Every structure is written in C-alpha cells, then in structure tokens.
Short mmCIF file of C-alpha atoms in Angstrom, two decimals:
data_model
loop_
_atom_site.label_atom_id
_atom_site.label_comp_id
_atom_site.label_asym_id
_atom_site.label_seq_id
_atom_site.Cartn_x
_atom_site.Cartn_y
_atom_site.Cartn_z
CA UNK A 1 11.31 -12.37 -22.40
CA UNK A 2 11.99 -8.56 -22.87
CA UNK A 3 13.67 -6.97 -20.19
CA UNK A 4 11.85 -4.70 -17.84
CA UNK A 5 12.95 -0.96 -18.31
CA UNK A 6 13.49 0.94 -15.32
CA UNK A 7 10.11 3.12 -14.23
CA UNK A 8 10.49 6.77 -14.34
CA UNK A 9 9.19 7.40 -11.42
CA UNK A 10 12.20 5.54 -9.66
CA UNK A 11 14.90 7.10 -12.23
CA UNK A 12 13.89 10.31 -10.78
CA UNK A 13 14.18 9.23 -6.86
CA UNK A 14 17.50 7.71 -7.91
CA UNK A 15 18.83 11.03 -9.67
CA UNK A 16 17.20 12.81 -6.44
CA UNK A 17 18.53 10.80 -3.54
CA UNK A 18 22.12 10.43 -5.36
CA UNK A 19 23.90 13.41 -4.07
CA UNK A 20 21.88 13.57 -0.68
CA UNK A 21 20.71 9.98 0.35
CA UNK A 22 22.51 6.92 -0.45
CA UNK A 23 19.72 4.97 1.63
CA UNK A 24 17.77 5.95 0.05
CA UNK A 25 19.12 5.91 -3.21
CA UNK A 26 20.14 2.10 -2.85
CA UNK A 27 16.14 1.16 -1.63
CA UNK A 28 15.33 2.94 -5.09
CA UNK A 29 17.76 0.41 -6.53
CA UNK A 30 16.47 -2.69 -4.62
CA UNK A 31 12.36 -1.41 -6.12
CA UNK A 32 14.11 -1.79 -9.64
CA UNK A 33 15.32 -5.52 -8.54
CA UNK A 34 11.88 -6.54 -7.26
CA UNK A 35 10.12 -4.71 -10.39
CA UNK A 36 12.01 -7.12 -12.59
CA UNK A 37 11.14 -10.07 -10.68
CA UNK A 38 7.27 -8.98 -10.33
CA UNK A 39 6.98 -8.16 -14.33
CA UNK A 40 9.18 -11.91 -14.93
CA UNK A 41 6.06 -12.83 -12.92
CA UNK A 42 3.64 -11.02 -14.78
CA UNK A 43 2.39 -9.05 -11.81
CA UNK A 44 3.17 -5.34 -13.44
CA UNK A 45 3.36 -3.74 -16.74
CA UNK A 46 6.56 -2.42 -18.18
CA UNK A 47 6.14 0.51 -17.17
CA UNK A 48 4.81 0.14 -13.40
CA UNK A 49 6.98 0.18 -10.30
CA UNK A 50 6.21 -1.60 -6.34
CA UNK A 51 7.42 1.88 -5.15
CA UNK A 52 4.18 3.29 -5.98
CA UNK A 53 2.93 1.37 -3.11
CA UNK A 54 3.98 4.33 -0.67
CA UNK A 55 4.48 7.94 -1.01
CA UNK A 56 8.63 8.94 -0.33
CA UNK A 57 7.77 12.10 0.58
CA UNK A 58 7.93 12.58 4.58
CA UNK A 59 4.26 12.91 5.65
CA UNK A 60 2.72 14.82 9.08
CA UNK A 61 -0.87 14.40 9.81
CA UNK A 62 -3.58 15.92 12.11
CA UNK A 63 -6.46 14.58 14.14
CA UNK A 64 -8.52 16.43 16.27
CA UNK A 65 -11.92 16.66 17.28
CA UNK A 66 -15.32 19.67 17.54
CA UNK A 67 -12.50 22.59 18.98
CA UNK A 68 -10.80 24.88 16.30
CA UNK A 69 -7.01 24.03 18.51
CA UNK A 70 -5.88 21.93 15.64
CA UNK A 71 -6.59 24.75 13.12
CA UNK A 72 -4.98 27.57 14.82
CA UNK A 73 -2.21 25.27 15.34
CA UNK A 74 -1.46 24.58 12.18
CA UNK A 75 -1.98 28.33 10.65
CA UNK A 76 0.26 29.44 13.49
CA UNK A 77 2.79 26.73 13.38
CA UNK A 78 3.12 27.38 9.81
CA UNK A 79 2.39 31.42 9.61
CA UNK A 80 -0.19 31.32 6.90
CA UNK A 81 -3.87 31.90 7.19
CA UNK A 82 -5.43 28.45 5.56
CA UNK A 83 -9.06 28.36 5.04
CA UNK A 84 -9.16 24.89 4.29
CA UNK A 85 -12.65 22.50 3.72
CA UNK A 86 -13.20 21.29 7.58
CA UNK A 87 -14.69 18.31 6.37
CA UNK A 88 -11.99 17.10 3.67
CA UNK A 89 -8.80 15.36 4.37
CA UNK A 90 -6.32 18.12 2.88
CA UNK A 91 -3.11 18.17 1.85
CA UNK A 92 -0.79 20.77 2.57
CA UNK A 93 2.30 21.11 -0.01
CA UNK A 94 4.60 24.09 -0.32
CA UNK A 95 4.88 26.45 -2.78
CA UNK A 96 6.65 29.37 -3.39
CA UNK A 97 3.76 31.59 -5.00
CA UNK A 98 2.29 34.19 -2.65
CA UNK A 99 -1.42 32.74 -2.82
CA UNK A 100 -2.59 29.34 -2.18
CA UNK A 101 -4.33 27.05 -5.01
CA UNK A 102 -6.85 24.50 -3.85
CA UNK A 103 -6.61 21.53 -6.09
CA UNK A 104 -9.30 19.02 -5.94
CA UNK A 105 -9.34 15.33 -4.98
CA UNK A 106 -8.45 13.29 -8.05
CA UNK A 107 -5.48 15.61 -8.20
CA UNK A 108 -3.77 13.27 -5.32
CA UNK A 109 -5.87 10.14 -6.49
CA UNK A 110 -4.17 10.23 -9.90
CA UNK A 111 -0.55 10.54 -8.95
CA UNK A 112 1.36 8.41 -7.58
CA UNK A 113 4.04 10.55 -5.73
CA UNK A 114 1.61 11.98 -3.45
CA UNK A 115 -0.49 9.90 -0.78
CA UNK A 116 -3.62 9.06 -1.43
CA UNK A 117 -2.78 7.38 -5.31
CA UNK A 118 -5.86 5.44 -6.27
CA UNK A 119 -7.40 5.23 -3.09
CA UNK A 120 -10.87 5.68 -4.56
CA UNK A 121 -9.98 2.19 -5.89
CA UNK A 122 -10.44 1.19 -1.99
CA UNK A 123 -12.82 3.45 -1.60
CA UNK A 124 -15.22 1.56 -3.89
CA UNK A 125 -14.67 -1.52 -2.68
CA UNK A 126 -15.21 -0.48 1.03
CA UNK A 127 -18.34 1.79 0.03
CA UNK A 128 -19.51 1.18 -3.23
CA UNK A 129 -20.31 4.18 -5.09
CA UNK A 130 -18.00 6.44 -2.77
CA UNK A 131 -14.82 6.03 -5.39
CA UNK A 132 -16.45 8.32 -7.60
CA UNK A 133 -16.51 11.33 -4.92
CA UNK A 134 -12.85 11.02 -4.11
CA UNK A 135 -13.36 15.22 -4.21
CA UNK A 136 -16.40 14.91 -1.78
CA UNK A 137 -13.29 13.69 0.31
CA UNK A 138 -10.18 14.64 -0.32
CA UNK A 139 -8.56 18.20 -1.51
CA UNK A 140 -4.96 19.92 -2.39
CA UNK A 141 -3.64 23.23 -0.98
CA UNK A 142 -0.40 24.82 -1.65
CA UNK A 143 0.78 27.19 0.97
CA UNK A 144 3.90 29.89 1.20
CA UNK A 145 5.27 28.21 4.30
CA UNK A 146 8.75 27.37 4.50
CA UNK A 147 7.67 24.59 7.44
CA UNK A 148 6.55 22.91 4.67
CA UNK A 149 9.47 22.48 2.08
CA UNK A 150 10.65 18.68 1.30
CA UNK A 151 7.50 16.90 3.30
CA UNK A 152 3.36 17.08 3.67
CA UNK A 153 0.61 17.45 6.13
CA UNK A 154 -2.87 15.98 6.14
CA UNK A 155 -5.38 17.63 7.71
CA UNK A 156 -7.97 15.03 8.97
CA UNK A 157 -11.08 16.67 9.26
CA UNK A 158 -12.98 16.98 12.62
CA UNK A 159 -14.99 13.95 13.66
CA UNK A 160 -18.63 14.56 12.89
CA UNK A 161 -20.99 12.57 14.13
CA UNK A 162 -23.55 14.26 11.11
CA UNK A 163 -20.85 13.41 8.44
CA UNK A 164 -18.55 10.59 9.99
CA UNK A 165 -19.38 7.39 7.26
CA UNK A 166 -17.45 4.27 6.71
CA UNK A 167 -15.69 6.53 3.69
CA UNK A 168 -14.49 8.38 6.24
CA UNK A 169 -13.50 5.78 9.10
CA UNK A 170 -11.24 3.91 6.07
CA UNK A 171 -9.46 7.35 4.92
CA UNK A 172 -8.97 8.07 8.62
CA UNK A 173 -7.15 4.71 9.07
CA UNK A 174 -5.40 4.99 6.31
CA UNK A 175 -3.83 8.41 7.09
CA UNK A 176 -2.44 7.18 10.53
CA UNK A 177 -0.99 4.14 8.56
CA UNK A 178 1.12 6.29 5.97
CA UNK A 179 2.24 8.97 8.59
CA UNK A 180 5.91 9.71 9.68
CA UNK A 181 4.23 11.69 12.70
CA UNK A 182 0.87 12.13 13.90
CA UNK A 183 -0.36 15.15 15.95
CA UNK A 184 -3.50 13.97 18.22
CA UNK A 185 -4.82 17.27 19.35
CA UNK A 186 -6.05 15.77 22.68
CA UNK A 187 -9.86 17.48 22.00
CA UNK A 188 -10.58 14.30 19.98
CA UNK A 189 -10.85 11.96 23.25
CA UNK A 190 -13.68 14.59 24.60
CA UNK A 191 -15.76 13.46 21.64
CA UNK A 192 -18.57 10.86 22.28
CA UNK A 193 -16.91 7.13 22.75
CA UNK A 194 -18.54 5.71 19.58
CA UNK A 195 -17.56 8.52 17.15
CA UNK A 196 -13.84 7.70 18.25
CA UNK A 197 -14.07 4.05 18.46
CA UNK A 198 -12.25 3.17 14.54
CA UNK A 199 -9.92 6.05 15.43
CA UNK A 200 -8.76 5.25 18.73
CA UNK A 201 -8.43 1.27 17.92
CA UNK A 202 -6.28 2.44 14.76
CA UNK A 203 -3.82 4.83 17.44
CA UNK A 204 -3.93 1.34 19.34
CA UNK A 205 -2.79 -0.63 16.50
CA UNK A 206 0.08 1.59 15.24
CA UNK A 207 1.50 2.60 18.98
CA UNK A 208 4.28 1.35 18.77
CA UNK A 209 5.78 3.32 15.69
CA UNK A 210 6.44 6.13 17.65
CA UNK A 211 4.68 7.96 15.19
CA UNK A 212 2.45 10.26 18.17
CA UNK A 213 2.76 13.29 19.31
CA UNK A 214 -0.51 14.03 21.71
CA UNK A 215 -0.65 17.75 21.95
CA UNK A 216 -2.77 19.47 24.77
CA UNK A 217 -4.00 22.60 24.14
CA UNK A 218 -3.75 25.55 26.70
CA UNK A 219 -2.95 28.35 23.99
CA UNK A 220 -5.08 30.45 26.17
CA UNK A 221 -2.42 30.70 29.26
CA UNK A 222 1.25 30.58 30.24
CA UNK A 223 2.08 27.81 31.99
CA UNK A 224 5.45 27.05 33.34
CA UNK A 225 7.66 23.99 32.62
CA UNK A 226 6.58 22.22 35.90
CA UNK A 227 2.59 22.88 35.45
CA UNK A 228 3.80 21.74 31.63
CA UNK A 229 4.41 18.17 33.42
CA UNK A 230 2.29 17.71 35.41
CA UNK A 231 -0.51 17.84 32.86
CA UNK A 232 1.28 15.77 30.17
CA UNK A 233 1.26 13.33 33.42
CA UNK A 234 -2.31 13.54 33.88
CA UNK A 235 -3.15 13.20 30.00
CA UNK A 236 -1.04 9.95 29.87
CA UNK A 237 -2.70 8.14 32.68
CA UNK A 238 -5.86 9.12 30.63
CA UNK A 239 -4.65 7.53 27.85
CA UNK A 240 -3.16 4.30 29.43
CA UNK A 241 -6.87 4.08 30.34
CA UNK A 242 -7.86 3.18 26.79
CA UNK A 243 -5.31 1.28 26.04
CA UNK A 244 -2.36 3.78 24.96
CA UNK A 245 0.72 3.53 26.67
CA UNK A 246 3.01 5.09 24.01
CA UNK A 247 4.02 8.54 22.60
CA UNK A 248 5.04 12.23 23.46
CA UNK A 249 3.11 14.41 24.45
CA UNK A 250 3.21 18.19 24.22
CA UNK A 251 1.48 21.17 25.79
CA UNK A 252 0.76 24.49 24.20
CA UNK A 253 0.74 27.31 26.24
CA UNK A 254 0.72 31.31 24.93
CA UNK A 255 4.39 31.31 25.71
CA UNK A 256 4.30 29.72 21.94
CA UNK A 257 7.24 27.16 22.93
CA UNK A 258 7.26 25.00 19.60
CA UNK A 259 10.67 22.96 20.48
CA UNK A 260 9.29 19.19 21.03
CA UNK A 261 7.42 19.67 17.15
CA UNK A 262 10.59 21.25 15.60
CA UNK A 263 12.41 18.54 16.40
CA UNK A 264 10.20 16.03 15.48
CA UNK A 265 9.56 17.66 12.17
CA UNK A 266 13.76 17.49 11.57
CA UNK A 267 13.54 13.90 12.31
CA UNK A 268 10.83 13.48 9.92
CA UNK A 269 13.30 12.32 7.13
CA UNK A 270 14.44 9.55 9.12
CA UNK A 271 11.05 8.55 9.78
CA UNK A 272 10.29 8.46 6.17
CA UNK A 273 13.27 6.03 5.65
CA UNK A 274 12.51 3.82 7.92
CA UNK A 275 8.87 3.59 6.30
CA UNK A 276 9.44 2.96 2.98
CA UNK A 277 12.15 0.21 3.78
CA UNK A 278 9.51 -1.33 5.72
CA UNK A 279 7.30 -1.23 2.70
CA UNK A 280 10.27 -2.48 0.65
CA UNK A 281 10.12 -5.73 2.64
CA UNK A 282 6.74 -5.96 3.06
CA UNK A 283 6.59 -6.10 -0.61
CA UNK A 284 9.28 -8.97 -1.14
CA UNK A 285 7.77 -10.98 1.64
CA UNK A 286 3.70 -10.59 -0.04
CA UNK A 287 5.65 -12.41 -3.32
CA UNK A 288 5.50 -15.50 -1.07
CA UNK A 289 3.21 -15.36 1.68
CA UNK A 290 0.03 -13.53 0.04
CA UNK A 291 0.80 -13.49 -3.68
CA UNK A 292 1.93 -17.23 -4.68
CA UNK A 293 -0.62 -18.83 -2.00
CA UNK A 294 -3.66 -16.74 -4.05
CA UNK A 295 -2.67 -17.42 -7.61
CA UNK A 296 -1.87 -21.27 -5.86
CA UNK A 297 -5.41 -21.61 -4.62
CA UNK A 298 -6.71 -20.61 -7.81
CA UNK A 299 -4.81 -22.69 -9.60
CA UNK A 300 -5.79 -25.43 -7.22
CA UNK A 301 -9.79 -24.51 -7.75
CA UNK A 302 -9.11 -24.17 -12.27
CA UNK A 303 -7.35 -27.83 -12.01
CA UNK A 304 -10.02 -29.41 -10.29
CA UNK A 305 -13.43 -27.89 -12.37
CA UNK A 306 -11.39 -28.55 -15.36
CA UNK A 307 -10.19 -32.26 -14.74
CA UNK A 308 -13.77 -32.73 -12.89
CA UNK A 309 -15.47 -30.93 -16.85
CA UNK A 310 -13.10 -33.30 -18.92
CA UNK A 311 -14.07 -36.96 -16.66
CA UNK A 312 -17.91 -35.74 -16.87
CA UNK A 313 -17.62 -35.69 -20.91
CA UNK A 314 -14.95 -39.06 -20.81
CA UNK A 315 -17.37 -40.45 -18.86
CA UNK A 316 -20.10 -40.10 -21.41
CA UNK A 317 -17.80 -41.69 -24.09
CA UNK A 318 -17.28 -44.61 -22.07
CA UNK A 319 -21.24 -44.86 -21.58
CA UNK A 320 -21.05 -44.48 -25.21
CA UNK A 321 -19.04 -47.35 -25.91
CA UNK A 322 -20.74 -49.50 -24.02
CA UNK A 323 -23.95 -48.66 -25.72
CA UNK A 324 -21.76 -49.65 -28.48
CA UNK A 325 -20.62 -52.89 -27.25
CA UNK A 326 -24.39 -54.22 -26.53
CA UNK A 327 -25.39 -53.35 -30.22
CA UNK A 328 -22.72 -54.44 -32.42
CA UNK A 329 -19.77 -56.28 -29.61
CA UNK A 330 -16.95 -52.88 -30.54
CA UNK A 331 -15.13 -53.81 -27.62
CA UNK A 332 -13.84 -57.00 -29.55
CA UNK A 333 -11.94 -53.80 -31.74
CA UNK A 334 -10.66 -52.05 -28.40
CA UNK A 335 -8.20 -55.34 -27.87
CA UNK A 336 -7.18 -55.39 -31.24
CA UNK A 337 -3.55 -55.63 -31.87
CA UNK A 338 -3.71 -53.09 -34.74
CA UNK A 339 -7.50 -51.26 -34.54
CA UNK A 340 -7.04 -50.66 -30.79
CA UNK A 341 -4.32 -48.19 -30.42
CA UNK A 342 -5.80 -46.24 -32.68
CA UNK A 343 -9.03 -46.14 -31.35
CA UNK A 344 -6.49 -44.87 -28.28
CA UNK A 345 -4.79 -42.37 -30.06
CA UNK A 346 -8.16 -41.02 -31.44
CA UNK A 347 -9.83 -40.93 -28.21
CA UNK A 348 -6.53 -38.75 -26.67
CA UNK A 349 -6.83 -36.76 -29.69
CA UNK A 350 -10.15 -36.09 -29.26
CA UNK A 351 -9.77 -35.23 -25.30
CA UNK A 352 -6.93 -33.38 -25.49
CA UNK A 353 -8.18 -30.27 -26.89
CA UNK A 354 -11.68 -31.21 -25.73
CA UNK A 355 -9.69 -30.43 -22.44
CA UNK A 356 -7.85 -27.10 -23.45
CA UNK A 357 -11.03 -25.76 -24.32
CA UNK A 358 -12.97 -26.41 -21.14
CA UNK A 359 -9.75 -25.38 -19.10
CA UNK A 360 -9.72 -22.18 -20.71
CA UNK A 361 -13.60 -21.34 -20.06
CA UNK A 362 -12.96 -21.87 -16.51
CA UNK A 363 -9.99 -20.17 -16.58
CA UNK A 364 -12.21 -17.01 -16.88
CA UNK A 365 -14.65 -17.65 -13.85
CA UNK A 366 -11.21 -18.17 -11.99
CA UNK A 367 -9.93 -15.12 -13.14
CA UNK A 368 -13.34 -12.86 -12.27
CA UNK A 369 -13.00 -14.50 -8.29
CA UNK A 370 -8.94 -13.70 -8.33
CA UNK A 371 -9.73 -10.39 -9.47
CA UNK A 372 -12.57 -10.01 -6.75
CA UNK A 373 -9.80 -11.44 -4.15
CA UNK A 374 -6.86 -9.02 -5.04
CA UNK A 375 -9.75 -5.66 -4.84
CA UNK A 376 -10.01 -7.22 -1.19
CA UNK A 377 -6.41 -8.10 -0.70
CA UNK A 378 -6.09 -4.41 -1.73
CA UNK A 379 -2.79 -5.36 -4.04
CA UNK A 380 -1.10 -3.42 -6.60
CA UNK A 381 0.07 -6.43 -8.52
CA UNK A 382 -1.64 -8.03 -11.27
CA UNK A 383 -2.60 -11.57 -9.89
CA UNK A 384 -4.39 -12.08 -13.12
CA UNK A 385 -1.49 -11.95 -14.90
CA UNK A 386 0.38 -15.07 -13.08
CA UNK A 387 -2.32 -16.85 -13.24
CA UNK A 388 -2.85 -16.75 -16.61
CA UNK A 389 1.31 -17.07 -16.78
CA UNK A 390 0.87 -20.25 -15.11
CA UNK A 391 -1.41 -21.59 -18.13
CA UNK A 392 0.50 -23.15 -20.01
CA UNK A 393 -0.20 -26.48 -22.62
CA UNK A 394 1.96 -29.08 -20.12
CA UNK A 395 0.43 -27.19 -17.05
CA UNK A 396 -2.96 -27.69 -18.52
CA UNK A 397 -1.95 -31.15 -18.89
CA UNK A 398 -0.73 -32.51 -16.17
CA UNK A 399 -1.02 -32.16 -12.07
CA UNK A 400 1.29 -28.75 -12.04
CA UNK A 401 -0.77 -26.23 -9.68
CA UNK A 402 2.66 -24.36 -8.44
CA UNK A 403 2.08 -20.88 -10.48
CA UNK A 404 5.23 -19.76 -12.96
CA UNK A 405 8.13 -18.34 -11.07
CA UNK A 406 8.10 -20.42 -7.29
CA UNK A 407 11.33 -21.91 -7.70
CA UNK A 408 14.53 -22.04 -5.67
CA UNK A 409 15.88 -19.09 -8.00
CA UNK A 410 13.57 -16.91 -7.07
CA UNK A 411 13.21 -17.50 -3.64
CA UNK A 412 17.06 -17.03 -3.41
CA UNK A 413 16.48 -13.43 -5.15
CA UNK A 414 14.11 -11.98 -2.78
CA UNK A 415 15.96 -13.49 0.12
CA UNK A 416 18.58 -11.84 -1.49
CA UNK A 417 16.69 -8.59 -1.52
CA UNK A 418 15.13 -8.94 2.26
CA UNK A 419 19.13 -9.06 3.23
CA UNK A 420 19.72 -5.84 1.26
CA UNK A 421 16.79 -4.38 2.41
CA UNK A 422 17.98 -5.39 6.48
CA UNK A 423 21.62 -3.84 5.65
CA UNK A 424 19.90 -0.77 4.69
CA UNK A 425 18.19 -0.51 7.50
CA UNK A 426 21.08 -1.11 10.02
CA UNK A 427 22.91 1.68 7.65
CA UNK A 428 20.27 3.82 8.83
CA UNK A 429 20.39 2.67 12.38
CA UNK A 430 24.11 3.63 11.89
CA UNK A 431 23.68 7.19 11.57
CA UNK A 432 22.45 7.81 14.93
CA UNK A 433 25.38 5.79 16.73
CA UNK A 434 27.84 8.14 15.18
CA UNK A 435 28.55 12.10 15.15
CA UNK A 436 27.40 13.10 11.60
CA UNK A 437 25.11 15.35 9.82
CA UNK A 438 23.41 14.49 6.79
CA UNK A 439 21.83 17.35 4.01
CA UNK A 440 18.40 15.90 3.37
CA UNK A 441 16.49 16.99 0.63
CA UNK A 442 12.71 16.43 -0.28
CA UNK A 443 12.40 14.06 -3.13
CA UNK A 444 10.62 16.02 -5.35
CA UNK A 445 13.29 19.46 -4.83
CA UNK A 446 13.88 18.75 -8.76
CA UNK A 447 10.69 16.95 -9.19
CA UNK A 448 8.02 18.83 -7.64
CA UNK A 449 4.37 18.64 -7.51
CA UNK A 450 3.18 21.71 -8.10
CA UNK A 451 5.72 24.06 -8.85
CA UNK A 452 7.42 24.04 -5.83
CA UNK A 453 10.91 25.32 -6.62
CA UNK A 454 12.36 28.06 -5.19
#
C-alpha cells in the first residue's frame, strides 16, 4: 500500500504553529499519525485529514434573546458599526480593509478551516431539504476590528419564536459545542420557557467547560463594584434554579468596564488548545469504540444473509440429488472411491463462486444501511471503505467478521497516540504552573481566510 501524503491543510498548521506553538505544532503531528492509520484503514482519501473535524481557530460566540444588548455589545466591544442579518448565525473574521464584505453561507460550509465545514451535510439529515439553504442560515462578515485578529465570533441570532425551527435548534447546539467562550446575554432566560428549552439543556450539558460568560446588561447606568455583586449574586441563584451552577458572570454598566471579557478573550488561545486535543482523542478513541463496532456489526449482518443465500441454493442441490437418487440410485456414485470426490470437488467448485457472487450483492444493501448509519453517527470517516476493505476472498470464505486493521498493532498505535495526546495536554497544563509568556499567533496569520494580513 502507497503511503499516505501529508494533507495540506495540516502542512500549513505545522509551518504556522512552528515558531509560536509547539503544542500545537506536535497535535498537528499526532493528526498526520492517525491520518495514516485511518487511510491504512480505508476510512479517508489521500488527500483528507481527521483535523478537519474541528476548526483551530479560537472561536467566541453570542446568545441572546428579543433585546438589541447583545448587538450593541458586540459593535461597541469591537468599535465597528455591524449591520449584520438578525436571523443568521454570522461569522465575524478580521480584516484589514476599511469596509466590511458579507460572504454568504456556503462560503463557511465549503471550507474546512472555518466552523461550520459541511454542516449542511447535518443539516439534511436532521431536516431534510434544509442542507440546501445553508445561506437561509448562515453568513460571513469581515470587520476592521483589531479585537478580532487570530480568532472568530458567531453571532447566534435572537430566538424567534416566528422563525425558531429544528434547523435552527441543531445550529444553535452546535455553536455552543465548538466554542472556546460563550457570551449568554442574560435577556435570553426572559424569553418564553419553551423557545429556550434546546438552548438551555445544551448550556446544561456543556457547564462544565467553563466555556460561559453570563453577561447582564445595565449599559443604561453606573453601577458601582458592590451593586456589580450583588446582582451577579442574584442572577446566579436564578440560574442554579434551572439547573446551572457554573460560569462567570459579568455586568455592564455605562462606566464601559470591559476587564472580565479582555481577559477571557487573551485566554482564548488556551481554550482553543485544550479543544482540539480533546478532539484529537476523541478521534483515536471513535477508531475503537464507534468505528470498528459499526463496520463489525455489518460485517456480522453481510456474513449471515450471505451464508443464510448460499445454504438456501445448497439446499436445493441436495433436494436435487435426491430427486436424483429415486430416479436413477446416483447416490451409489457419491461413495465411489474414484467418481465421488469429484462429484465433491465439482460441487465446491460450483459453490464457491456461487457464494462470491451472492456475498457481493449483499455486500451492497450492507453498504446503503452503513452509509445511512455513519449520516446518523455524523462521522467524517469513510465506513464504507473498511467495510468493503474487510472483503476479501478468505474473509468471504470463512467465519472472519473482525473488519481489516483490529489487531494488537494497531491498538498499540493509537494507545500510543492517546499517550501523546495526554503528554500534550499536561504540557499545556504546564504553562500555567510556571512564570512564562508565550507569543500566540492565529493559525491562519500566513494562511488567512479572507485576506486578512496586515
């Protein structure tokens, strides 16, 4: 078998994070290891990388609910006047021309360094028919701000009870889940308890990432410090009342204080580390707790309406023979010395492709139900492609239903790679116990999407 080349598209993190980020540099280096045990496998293309799965830029996101506080934040937060689609998930990206551009949705569906890379792919197969208005959905602004250099923000629209659809409740969810930080402008808990339900269960689920920040909006007044408190007090009890116990929470007041987002915005690199390791080793682990058991059980379902196909016809050439054996007594030449082992070695002659050729039509109504089963697993990886790996003559043959590849030498590899993976992340965890600064870049600063060099 060829060897896999390395994917662009992790050549250029590599050459980005070299001088900058050796974490992240060496998780870019443990992708390429995987990618050549997933295309061994069969389960990508040559040219296809498992660090697709997640976008390495760092990533902010809004929610908020009917009041324009979110808005105003984020055109005063980052000193530009936006006039962005209030019922699109946009994406805010730096660059440095004067006037924004407004790119539409298949411009963040189609490439995979920005979030949102085929999600109309999911889209479809949570609402069928919504894939194809990805721009109905999504949209692409580029702003002058130098808040946003080297990292995104997604503006989630504002929950509308008129245009809130499952589309919507999926892309919602899906924001929170690829977020380094979330601002939850605290207007969206005054909205009616059944528009909020899919949103608040998702803040629910993910609590624990310290990914949060619940701002409360009193733009309109000063208030001191101690007043400050006091109603960041009062909010959390709120929350703790619907099941959130975690996060920070932050008041705006006209005294414009901006401290507790500055520095989680400088953190946001770190957060971004942390996230793609985690989807480094959620990748190695789906090899052998989602991937192998699928392609297994449909191995598992091929073997058993092929070898049931194959005894159906066997059976009706022993009916045959004994058809035979009242007319004209042939079983008297089935215990001949001479005649009978080649009656035998005809017969297995005859079955054995006999059986090839009905393993290989059921083979494809496997295939359509593993296909239907990895748009619902929502995988990347080509289980199609294993499966059909794991088709070989002796496999066809006899009672082999492991699929190609689950061996102890692979196993050892990705354990090999989860270890990696865990030293990176205790690298990380390193940085903060001792007195250092590191120069992060962006990812793209050399690689950008648009122009967005200075």
């Amino acid at each position: 078998m060829a060897d896999k080349t390395v994917s662009k598209h992790l050549t250029n993190l590599e050459r980005q994070f070299a001088a900058n980020d050796p974490i992240l540099q060496k998780t870019a280096k443990i992708f390429q290891e995987l990618d050549e045990i997933e295309f061994e496998l069969g389960l990508i293309d040559n040219d296809e990388t498992t660090a697709r799965k997640t976008s390495w830029w760092p990533i902010v996101s809004t929610l908020g609910g009917y009041s324009p506080a979110k808005s105003e934040f984020i055109n005063r937060y980052l000193g530009v006047q936006l006039n962005t689609s209030r019922h699109k998930f946009t994406v805010l990206q730096y660059t440095p021309q004067a006037t924004t551009a407004t790119l539409p949705g298949t411009a963040l569906d189609a490439d995979h360094r920005l979030p949102f890379y085929q999600i109309s792919r999911i889209l479809e197969q949570t609402a069928p028919g919504e894939g194809g208005k990805i721009n109905a959905y999504l949209e692409l602004v580029t702003a002058n701000s130098a808040k946003l250099k080297n990292k995104l923000v997604i503006d989630a629209p504002v929950l509308n009870p008129n245009q809130e659809s499952p589309a919507s409740a999926l892309l919602r969810k899906y924001v929170i889940g690829v977020s380094d930080l979330v601002l939850v402008f605290t207007d969206l808990f005054e909205a009616d308890a059944e528009l909020i339900k899919d949103t608040l269960s998702t803040i629910v689920a993910h609590q624990d990432s310290n990914k949060f920040l619940f701002v409360i909006d009193h733009s309109e007044i000063n208030i001191d410090p101690a007043k400050s408190q006091e109603i960041a007090a009062s909010w959390q009890r709120r929350l703790a009342g619907l099941g959130i116990h975690t996060g920070q929470f932050a008041v705006l007041s006209q005294s414009g204080d901006t401290i507790a987002f500055d520095q989680r915005f400088n953190n946001l690199n770190n957060a971004r580390s942390y996230r793609i390791l985690d989807s480094l080793e959620n990748s190695i682990l789906a090899i052998d707790q989602v991937i192998m058991p699928e392609v297994e059980d449909a191995l598992n379902t091929w073997k058993e309406r092929s070898n049931a196909s194959t005894l159906i016809v066997l059976s009706f050439i022993i009916m045959l023979l004994l058809f035979a054996e009242i007319a004209v007594g042939i079983l008297d030449l089935v215990f001949d010395p001479i005649i009978g082992p080649i009656m035998v070695l005809a017969l297995v002659a005859v079955m054995t492709p006999l059986h090839m050729i009905v393993s290989r039509v059921h083979a494809k109504f496997v295939i359509k139900q593993l296909l239907k089963r990895q748009d619902q697993l929502n995988l990347t990886e080509n289980l199609v492609g294993l499966f059909e790996k794991s088709l070989g003559f002796w496999r066809t043959l006899l009672p082999i239903t492991d699929p190609v590849g689950r061996n102890k030498k692979n196993r050892k590899r990705l354990i090999g790679l989860i270890e990696q993976s865990k030293d990176l992340v205790q690298a990380l965890n390193d940085q903060f116990s001792h007195v250092q600064q590191v120069d992060y870049r962006g990812p793209y600063d050399a690689y950008p999407y648009p122009e967005a060099e200075e």
